XYZ file of C-alpha atoms in Angstrom:
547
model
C 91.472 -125.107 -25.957
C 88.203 -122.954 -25.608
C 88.491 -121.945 -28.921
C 88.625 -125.570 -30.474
C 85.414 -126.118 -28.655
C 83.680 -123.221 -30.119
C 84.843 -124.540 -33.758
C 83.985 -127.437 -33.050
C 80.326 -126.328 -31.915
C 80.271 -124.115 -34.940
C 81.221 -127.006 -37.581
C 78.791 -129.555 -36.187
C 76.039 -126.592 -36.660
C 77.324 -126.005 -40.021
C 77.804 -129.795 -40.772
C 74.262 -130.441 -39.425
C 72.441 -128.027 -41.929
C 73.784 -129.776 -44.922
C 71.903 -133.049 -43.967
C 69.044 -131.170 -42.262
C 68.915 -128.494 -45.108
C 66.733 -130.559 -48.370
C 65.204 -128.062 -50.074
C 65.959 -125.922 -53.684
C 66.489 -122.443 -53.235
C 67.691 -121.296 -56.334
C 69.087 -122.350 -59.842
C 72.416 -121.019 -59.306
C 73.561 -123.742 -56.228
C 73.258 -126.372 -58.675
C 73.964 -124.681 -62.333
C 76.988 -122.123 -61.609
C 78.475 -124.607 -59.338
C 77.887 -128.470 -59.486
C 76.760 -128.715 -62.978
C 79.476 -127.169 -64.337
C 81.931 -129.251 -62.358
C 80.188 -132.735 -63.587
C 80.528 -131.451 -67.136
C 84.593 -130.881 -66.485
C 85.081 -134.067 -64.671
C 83.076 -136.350 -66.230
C 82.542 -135.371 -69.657
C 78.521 -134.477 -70.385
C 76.276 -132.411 -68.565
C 74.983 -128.675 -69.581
C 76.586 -124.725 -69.291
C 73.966 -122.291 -69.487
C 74.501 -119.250 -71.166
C 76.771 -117.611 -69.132
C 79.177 -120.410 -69.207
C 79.418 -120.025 -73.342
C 79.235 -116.226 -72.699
C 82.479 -116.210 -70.483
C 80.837 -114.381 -67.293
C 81.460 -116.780 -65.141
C 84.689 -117.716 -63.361
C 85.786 -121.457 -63.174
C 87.854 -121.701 -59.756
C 84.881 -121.901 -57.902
C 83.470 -125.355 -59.708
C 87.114 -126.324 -60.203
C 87.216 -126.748 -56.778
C 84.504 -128.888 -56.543
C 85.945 -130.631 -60.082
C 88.434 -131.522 -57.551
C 86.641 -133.398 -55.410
C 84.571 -135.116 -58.084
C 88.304 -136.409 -59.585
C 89.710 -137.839 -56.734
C 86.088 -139.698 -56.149
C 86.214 -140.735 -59.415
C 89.680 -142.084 -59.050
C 88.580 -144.404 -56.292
C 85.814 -145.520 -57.886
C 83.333 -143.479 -55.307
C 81.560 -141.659 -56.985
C 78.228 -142.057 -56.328
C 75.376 -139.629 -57.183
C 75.092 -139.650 -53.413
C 78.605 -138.587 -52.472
C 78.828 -136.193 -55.897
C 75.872 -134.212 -54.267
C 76.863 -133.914 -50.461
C 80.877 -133.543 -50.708
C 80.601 -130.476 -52.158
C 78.131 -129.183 -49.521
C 80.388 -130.468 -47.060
C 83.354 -128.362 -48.151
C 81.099 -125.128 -48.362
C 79.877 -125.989 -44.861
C 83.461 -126.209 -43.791
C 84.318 -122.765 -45.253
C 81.394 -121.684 -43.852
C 82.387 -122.698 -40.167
C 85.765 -121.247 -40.649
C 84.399 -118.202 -41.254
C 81.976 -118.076 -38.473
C 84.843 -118.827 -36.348
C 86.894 -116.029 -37.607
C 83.755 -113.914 -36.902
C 83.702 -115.121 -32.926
C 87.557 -113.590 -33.383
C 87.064 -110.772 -34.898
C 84.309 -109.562 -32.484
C 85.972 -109.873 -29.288
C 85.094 -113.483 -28.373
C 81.547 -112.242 -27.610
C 79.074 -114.566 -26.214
C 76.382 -112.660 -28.578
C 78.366 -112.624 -31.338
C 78.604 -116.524 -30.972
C 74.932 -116.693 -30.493
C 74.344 -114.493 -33.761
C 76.658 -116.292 -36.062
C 74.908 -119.810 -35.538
C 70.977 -118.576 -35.295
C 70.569 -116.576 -38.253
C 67.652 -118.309 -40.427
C 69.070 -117.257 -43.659
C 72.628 -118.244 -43.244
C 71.956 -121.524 -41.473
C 69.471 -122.202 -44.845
C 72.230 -120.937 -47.161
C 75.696 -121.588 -45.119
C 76.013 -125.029 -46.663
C 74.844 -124.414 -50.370
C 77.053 -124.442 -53.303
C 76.471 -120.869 -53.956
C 78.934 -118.218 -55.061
C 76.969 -116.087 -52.734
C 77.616 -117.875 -50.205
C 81.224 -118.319 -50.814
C 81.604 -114.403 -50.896
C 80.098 -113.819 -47.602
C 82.667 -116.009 -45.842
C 85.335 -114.845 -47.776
C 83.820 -111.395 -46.458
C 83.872 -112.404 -43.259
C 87.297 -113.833 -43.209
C 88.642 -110.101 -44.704
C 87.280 -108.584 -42.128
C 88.540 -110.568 -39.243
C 92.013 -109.238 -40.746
C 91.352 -106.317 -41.512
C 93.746 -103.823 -39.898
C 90.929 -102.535 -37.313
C 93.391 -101.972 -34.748
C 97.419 -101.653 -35.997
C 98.834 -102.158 -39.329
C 97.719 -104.839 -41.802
C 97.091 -106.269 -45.348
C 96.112 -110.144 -44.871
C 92.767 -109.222 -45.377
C 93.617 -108.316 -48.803
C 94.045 -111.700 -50.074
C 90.643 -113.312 -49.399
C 88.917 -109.765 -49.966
C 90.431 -109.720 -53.708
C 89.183 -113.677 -54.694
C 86.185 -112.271 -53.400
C 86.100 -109.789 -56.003
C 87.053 -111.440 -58.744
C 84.629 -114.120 -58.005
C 81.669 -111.676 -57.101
C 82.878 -108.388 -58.680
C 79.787 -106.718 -57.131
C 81.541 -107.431 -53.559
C 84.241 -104.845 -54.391
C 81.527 -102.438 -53.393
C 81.877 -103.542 -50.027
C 85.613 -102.829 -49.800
C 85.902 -99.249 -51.516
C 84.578 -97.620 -47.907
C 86.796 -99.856 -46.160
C 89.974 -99.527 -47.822
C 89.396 -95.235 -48.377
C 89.594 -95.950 -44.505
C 92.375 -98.212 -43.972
C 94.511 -95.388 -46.168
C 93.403 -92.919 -44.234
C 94.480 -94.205 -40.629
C 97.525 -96.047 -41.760
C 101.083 -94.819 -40.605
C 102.338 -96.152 -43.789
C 102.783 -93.768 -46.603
C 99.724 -94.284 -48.772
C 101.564 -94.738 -51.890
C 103.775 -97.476 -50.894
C 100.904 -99.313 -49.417
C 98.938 -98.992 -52.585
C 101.677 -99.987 -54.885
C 103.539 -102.276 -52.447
C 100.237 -104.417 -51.216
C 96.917 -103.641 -53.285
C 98.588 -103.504 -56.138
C 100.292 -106.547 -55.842
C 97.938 -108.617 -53.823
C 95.109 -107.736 -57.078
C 97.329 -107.994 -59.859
C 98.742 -111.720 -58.348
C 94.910 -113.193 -58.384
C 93.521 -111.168 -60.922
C 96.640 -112.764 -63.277
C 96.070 -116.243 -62.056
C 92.071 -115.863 -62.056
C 92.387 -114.838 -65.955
C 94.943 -117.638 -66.535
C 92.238 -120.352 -65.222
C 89.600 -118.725 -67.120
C 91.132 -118.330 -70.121
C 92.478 -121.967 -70.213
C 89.193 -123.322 -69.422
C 87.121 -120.721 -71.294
C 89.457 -121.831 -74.210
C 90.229 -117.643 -75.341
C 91.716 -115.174 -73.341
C 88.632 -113.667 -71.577
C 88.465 -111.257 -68.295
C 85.424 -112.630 -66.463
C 84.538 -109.847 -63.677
C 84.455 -107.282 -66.653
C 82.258 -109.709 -68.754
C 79.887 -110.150 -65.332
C 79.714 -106.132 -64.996
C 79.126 -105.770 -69.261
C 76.349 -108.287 -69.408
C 74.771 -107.704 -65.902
C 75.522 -104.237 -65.361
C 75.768 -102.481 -68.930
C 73.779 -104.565 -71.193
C 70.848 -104.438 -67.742
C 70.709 -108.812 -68.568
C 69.642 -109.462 -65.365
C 65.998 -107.486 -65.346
C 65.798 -110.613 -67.406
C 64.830 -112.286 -64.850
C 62.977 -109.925 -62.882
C 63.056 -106.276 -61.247
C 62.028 -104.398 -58.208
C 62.183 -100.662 -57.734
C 64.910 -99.101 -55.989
C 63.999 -99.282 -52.395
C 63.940 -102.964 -52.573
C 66.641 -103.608 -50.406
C 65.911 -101.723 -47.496
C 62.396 -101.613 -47.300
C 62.430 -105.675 -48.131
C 65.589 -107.081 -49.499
C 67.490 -106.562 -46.478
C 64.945 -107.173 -43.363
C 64.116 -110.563 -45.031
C 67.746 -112.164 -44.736
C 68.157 -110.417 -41.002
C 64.871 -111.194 -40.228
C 64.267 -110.929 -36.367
C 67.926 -109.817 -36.464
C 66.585 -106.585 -37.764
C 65.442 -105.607 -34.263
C 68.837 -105.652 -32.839
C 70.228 -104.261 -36.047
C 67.619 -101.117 -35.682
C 69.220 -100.564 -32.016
C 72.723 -101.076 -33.252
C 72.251 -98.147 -36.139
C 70.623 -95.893 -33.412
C 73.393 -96.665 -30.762
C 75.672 -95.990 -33.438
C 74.661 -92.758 -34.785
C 74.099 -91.472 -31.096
C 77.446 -92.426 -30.400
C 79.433 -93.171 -33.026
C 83.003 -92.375 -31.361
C 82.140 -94.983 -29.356
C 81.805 -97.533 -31.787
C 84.435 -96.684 -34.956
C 83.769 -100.571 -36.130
C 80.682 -100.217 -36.547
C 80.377 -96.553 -37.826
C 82.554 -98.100 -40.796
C 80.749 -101.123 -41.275
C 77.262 -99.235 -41.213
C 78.887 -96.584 -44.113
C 79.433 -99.605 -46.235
C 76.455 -101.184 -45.854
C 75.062 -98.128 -46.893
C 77.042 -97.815 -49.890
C 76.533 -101.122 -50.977
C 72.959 -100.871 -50.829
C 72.655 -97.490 -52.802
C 74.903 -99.056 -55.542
C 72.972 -102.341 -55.515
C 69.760 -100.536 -55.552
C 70.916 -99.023 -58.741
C 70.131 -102.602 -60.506
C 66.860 -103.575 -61.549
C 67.204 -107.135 -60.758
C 67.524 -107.532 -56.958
C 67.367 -110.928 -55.146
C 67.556 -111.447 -51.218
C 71.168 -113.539 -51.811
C 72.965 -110.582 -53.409
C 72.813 -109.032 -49.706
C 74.333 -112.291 -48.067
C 77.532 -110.912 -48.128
C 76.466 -107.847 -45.581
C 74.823 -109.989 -43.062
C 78.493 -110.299 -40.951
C 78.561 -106.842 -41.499
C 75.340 -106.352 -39.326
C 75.542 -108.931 -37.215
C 78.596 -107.250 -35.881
C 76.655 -104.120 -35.294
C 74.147 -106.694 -33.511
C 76.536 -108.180 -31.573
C 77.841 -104.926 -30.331
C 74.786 -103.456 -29.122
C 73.481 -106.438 -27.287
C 77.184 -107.022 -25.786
C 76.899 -103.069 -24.057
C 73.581 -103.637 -23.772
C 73.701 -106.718 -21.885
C 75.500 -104.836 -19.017
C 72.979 -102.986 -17.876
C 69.900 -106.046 -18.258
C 68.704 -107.870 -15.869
C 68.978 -111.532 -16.588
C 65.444 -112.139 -17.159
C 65.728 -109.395 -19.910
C 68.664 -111.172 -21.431
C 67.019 -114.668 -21.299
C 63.886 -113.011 -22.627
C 65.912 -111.556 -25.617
C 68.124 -114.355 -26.390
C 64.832 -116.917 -26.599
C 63.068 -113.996 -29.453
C 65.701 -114.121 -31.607
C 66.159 -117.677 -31.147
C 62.478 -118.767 -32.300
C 62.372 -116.085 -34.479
C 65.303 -118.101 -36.179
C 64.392 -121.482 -35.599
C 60.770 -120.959 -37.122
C 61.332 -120.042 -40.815
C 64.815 -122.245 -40.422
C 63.113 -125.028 -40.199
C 59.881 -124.662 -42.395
C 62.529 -122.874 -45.595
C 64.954 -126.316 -44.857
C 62.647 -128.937 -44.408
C 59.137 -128.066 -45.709
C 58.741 -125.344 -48.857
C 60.307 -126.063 -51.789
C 61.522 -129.828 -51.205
C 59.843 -130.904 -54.119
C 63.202 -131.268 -56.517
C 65.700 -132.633 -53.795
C 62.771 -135.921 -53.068
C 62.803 -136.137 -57.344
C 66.336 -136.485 -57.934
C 67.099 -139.417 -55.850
C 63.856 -141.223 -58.558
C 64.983 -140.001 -61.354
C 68.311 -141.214 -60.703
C 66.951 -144.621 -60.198
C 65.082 -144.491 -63.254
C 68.275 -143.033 -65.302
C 70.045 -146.288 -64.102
C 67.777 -149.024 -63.761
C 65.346 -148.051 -66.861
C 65.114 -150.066 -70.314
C 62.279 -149.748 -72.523
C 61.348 -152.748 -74.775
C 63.801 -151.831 -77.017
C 66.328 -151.860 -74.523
C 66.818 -148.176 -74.871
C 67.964 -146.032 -71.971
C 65.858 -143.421 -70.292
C 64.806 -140.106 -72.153
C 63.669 -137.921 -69.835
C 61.540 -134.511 -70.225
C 61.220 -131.608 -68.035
C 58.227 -129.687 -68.716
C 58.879 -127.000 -66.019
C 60.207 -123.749 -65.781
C 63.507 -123.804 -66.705
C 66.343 -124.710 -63.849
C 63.594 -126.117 -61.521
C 65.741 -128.860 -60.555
C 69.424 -130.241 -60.159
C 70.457 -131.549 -63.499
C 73.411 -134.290 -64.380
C 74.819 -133.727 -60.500
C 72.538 -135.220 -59.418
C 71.482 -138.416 -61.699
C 75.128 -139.520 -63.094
C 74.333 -141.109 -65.418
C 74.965 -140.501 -69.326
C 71.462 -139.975 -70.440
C 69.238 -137.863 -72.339
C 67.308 -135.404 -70.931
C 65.628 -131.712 -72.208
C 64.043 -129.343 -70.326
C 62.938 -125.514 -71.135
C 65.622 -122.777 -71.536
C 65.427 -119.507 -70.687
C 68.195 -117.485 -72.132
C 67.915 -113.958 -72.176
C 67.310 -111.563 -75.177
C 71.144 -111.373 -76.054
C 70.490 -110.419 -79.600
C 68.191 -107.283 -78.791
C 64.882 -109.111 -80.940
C 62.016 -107.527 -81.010
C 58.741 -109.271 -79.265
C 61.481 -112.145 -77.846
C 60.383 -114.775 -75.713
C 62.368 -117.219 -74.459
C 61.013 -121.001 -74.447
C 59.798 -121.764 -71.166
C 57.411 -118.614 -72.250
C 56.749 -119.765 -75.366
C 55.848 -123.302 -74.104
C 53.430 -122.174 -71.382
C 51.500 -120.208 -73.592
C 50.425 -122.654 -75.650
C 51.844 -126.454 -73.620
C 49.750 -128.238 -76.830
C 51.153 -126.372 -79.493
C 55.066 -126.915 -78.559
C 54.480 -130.640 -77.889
C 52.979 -131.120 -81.060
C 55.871 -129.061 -82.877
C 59.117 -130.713 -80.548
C 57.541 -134.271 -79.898
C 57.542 -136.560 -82.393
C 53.869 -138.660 -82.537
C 55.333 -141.520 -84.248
C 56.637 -144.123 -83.527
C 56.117 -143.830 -79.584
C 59.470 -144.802 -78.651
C 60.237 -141.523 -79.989
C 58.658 -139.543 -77.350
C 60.232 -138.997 -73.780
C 59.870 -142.463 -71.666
C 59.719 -140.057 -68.818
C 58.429 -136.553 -68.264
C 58.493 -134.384 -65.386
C 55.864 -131.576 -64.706
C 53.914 -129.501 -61.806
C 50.752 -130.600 -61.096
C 49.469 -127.421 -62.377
C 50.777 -128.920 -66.142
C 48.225 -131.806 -65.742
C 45.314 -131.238 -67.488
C 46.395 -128.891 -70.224
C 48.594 -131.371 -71.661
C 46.127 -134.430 -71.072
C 46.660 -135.563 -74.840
C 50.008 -135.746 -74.671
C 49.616 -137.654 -71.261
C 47.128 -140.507 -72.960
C 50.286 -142.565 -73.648
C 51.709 -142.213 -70.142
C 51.201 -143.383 -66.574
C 51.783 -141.896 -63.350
C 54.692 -143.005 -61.921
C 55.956 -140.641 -58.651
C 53.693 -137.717 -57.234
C 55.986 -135.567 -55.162
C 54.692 -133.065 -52.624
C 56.249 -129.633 -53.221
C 54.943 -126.544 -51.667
C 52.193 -125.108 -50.439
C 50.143 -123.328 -53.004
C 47.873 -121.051 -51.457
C 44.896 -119.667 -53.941
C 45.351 -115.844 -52.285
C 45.182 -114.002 -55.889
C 40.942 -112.852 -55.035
C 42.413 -111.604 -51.371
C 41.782 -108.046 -51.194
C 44.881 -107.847 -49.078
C 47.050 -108.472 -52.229
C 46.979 -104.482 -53.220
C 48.071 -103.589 -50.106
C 50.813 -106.118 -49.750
C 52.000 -104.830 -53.283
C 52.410 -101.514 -51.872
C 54.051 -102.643 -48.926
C 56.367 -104.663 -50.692
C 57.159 -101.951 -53.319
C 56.009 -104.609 -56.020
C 56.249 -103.088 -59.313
C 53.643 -104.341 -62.223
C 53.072 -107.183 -62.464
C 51.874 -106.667 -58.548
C 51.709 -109.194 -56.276
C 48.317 -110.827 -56.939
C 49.352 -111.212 -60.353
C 52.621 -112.313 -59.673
C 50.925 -115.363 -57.571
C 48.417 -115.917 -59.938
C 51.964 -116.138 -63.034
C 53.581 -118.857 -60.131
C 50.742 -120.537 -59.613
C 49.963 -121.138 -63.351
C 53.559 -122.925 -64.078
C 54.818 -124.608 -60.666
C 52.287 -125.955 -58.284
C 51.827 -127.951 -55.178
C 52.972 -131.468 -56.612
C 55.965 -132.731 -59.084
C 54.527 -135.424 -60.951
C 56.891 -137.938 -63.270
C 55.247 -139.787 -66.032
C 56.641 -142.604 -67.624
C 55.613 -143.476 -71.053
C 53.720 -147.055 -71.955
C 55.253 -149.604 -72.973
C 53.948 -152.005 -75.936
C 50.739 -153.546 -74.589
C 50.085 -151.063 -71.461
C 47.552 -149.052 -73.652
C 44.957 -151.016 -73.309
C 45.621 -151.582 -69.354
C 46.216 -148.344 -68.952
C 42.556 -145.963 -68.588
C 42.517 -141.972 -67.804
C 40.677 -141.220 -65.243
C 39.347 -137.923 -66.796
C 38.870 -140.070 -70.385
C 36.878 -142.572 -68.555
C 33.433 -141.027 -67.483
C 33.390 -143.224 -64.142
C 33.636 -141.775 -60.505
C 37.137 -141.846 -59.414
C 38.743 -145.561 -58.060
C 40.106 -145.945 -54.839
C 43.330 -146.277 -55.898
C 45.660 -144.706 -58.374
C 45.684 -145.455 -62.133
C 49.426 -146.573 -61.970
C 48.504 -149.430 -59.278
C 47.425 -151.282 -62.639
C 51.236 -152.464 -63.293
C 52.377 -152.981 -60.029
């Protein structure tokens, strides 16, 4: 009964983030996952590139395709329900997994503690991320794997894992090299009898899905390793020299954790026949790191999956160490890694970044309820950088809407830019060559922009009013700091370093999401720019003139 209490404290933490968590973290929660599973379902959305490229695996948003099917087959579904549903069954996965974790670890009172405080998984423990979906399939695997006695459950959840996130396998090579090596079964037959088996079973029905949905026979995990390993796609997107991971990478997503994490590796090395679990763990955390350093494009979620891995070495420590504190100490260390959780929790989940989650609920109004005096639907623009927002998941409703791509340089071309690039280079220039002038029920009735945007795209603006201003983030103007060198070097920030990096943000996001909505026949007149009109500023807002 004392372990249905623990779930059940573990799934109301898990359920609680999905409603308290309401900010955008990154493209990938809404366009690998929910996007793709509107488009199946309901018939129109958009697949980026790696969708049409085949490097992306289906079962994950078929899942969720599920869900959208049965709502739509009770007449339920809501934009509402299609967005939090999904996050619902991630959070539930998630839960299960921190459960298994509480298992796995003894039924540890730290290890209970660790699993629910962590900033980073409580702010990415209920997203629709295939990140995030690998970790607790990580975590399951390793609450079966055959620590103690013989074994091979662990297989099953380790190998979706891998096909899903072929990058996790580099997790598992360590691990299995040592479940071969203390096994009393003959190697061999294991191999053959289980690994062999257990791989060739999902791999087989992972390519079936794929290839029915992908509409050609197609292997995805060796099209993820060609385009992101071979062909280097993903420095795309960004790089980061080697040492990323541990010197940044790594710290960020423990966070406080690391402190405990630095005593578990010491504790560990000084006696590691003490602690066999977490001498293995620690060797493939290594690993994984080396090999993932190895990529130029490095992001703080591609280590998600190792943060059960060293919150076991965590829990560990503090468990022997707890024997010998007093209870002050153990109050005192239990309330530091508590705030130090709680803090950048709550300001990531609530505060930075919630500029897209407040839009989507307007624009879906304005998707419904919106007729222009023609009678014509909505049309709406995004002039952001490109995946700044949910897309069709979020609105539902059939209409038309453009925003800036950014797919990579798949055909090698010389002096390529994508179009985001070429758009904020010269935001005039590309309206004037994509935007029709005439007649102005051509243009977008509604376009959506950072603050930033504003003023160099004023002209294009003269035949639109301000509808929504939506606070974002925080914009800081640090880029004259003279600490910005030495926070470059501390960071291991290659070129461009960190003051120009800010200054690159700063230039295309902003503080504010603004959504314009075009005139309609007989608002021009009405309607007067403030920065047209050489007048001190009114009290009010220009867009107070048609209420």
């Amino acid at each position: 009964m004392r372990l249905l209490y623990v779930f059940a404290l573990i799934l109301a933490v898990r359920i609680a983030s999905v409603f308290v968590v309401q900010t955008y973290y990154v493209p990938d929660e809404y366009w690998q996952s929910l996007e793709v599973a509107h488009k199946l379902t309901f018939g129109y959305g958009y697949l980026t590139w790696e969708w049409v490229k085949g490097i992306r695996s289906y079962v994950y948003p078929l899942i969720i395709a599920g869900i959208y099917k049965l709502l739509a087959l009770l007449q339920l579904d809501s934009a509402q329900l299609l967005v939090v549903l999904p996050r619902l069954l991630q959070a539930t996965l998630t839960a299960y997994s921190d459960y298994r974790f509480y298992v796995w670890t003894g039924k540890r009172k730290w290890a209970l503690f660790l699993i629910l405080v962590p900033w980073f998984w409580f702010y990415t423990g209920s997203r629709t991320l295939s990140n995030t979906l690998e970790a607790s399939l990580t975590t399951i695997a390793l609450s079966y794997f055959p620590w103690i006695g013989e074994g091979s459950a662990y297989l099953w959840p380790a190998a979706i894992c891998c096909f899903l996130r072929p990058t996790a396998a580099v997790i598992w090579v360590p691990l299995v090299i040592y479940h071969l090596r203390k096994t009393r079964q003959p190697p061999l037959e294991l191999i053959l009898k289980h690994f062999v088996l257990i791989g060739a079973f999902v791999a087989g029905v992972g390519i079936a899905i794929d290839t029915y949905w992908h509409g050609q026979l197609i292997v995805t995990p060796w099209e993820f390793l060609k385009y992101n390993i071979l062909h280097n796609i993903g420095s795309f997107y960004g790089s980061h020299p080697w040492y990323w991971y541990f010197t940044v990478g790594l710290p960020t997503v423990l966070g406080i954790n690391t402190l405990p994490f630095i005593y578990g590796i010491m504790e560990t090395v000084r006696k590691g026949d003490r602690h066999p679990v977490s001498k293995q763990l620690l060797i493939s955390i290594l690993v994984t790191l080396v090999v993932l350093s190895t990529v130029e494009h490095k992001e703080f979620r591609f280590v998600t999956s190792l943060l059960p891995l060293c919150l076991y070495v965590c829990a560990e420590s503090l468990s022997r160490w707890s024997y010998r504190a007093s209870r002050t100490q153990l109050w005192a260390a239990a309330l530091i890694i508590l705030l130090g959780n709680v803090v950048p929790a709550w300001y990531l989940s609530t505060v930075h970044q919630k500029g897209p989650i407040e839009l989507m609920p307007k624009l879906q109004e304005i998707a419904k309820d919106y007729r222009d005096e023609r009678e014509q639907r909505a049309n709406i623009l995004f002039l952001m950088p490109c995946h700044s927002t949910p897309y069709y998941s979020h609105i539902h409703e059939n209409v038309t809407m453009r925003f800036l791509t950014c797919n990579p340089n798949l055909e090698q071309r010389e002096n390529f830019k994508d179009e985001a690039d070429r758009f904020f280079e010269a935001p005039m220039h590309w309206l004037r060559s994509h935007i029709p002038v005439h007649p102005i029920t051509a243009q977008p009735s509604h376009v959506v922009l950072f603050d930033s945007l504003e003023k160099k795209i004023t002209d294009f603006l003269i035949n639109y009013k301000l509808l929504y201003s939506i606070e974002h983030a925080e914009v800081k103007k640090w880029v004259e700091s003279p600490l910005l060198q030495d926070l470059s070097a501390a960071l291991g920030t290659q070129l461009p370093n960190v003051a120009s990096l800010l200054q690159h943000v700063q230039s295309r996001t902003g503080k504010s999401i603004l959504v314009y909505q075009r005139l309609n026949k007989g608002e021009e007149n009405a309607f007067n720019r403030q920065e047209d009109a050489e007048l001190p500023a009114e009290p009010q807002s220009s867009e107070n003139l048609f209420n």
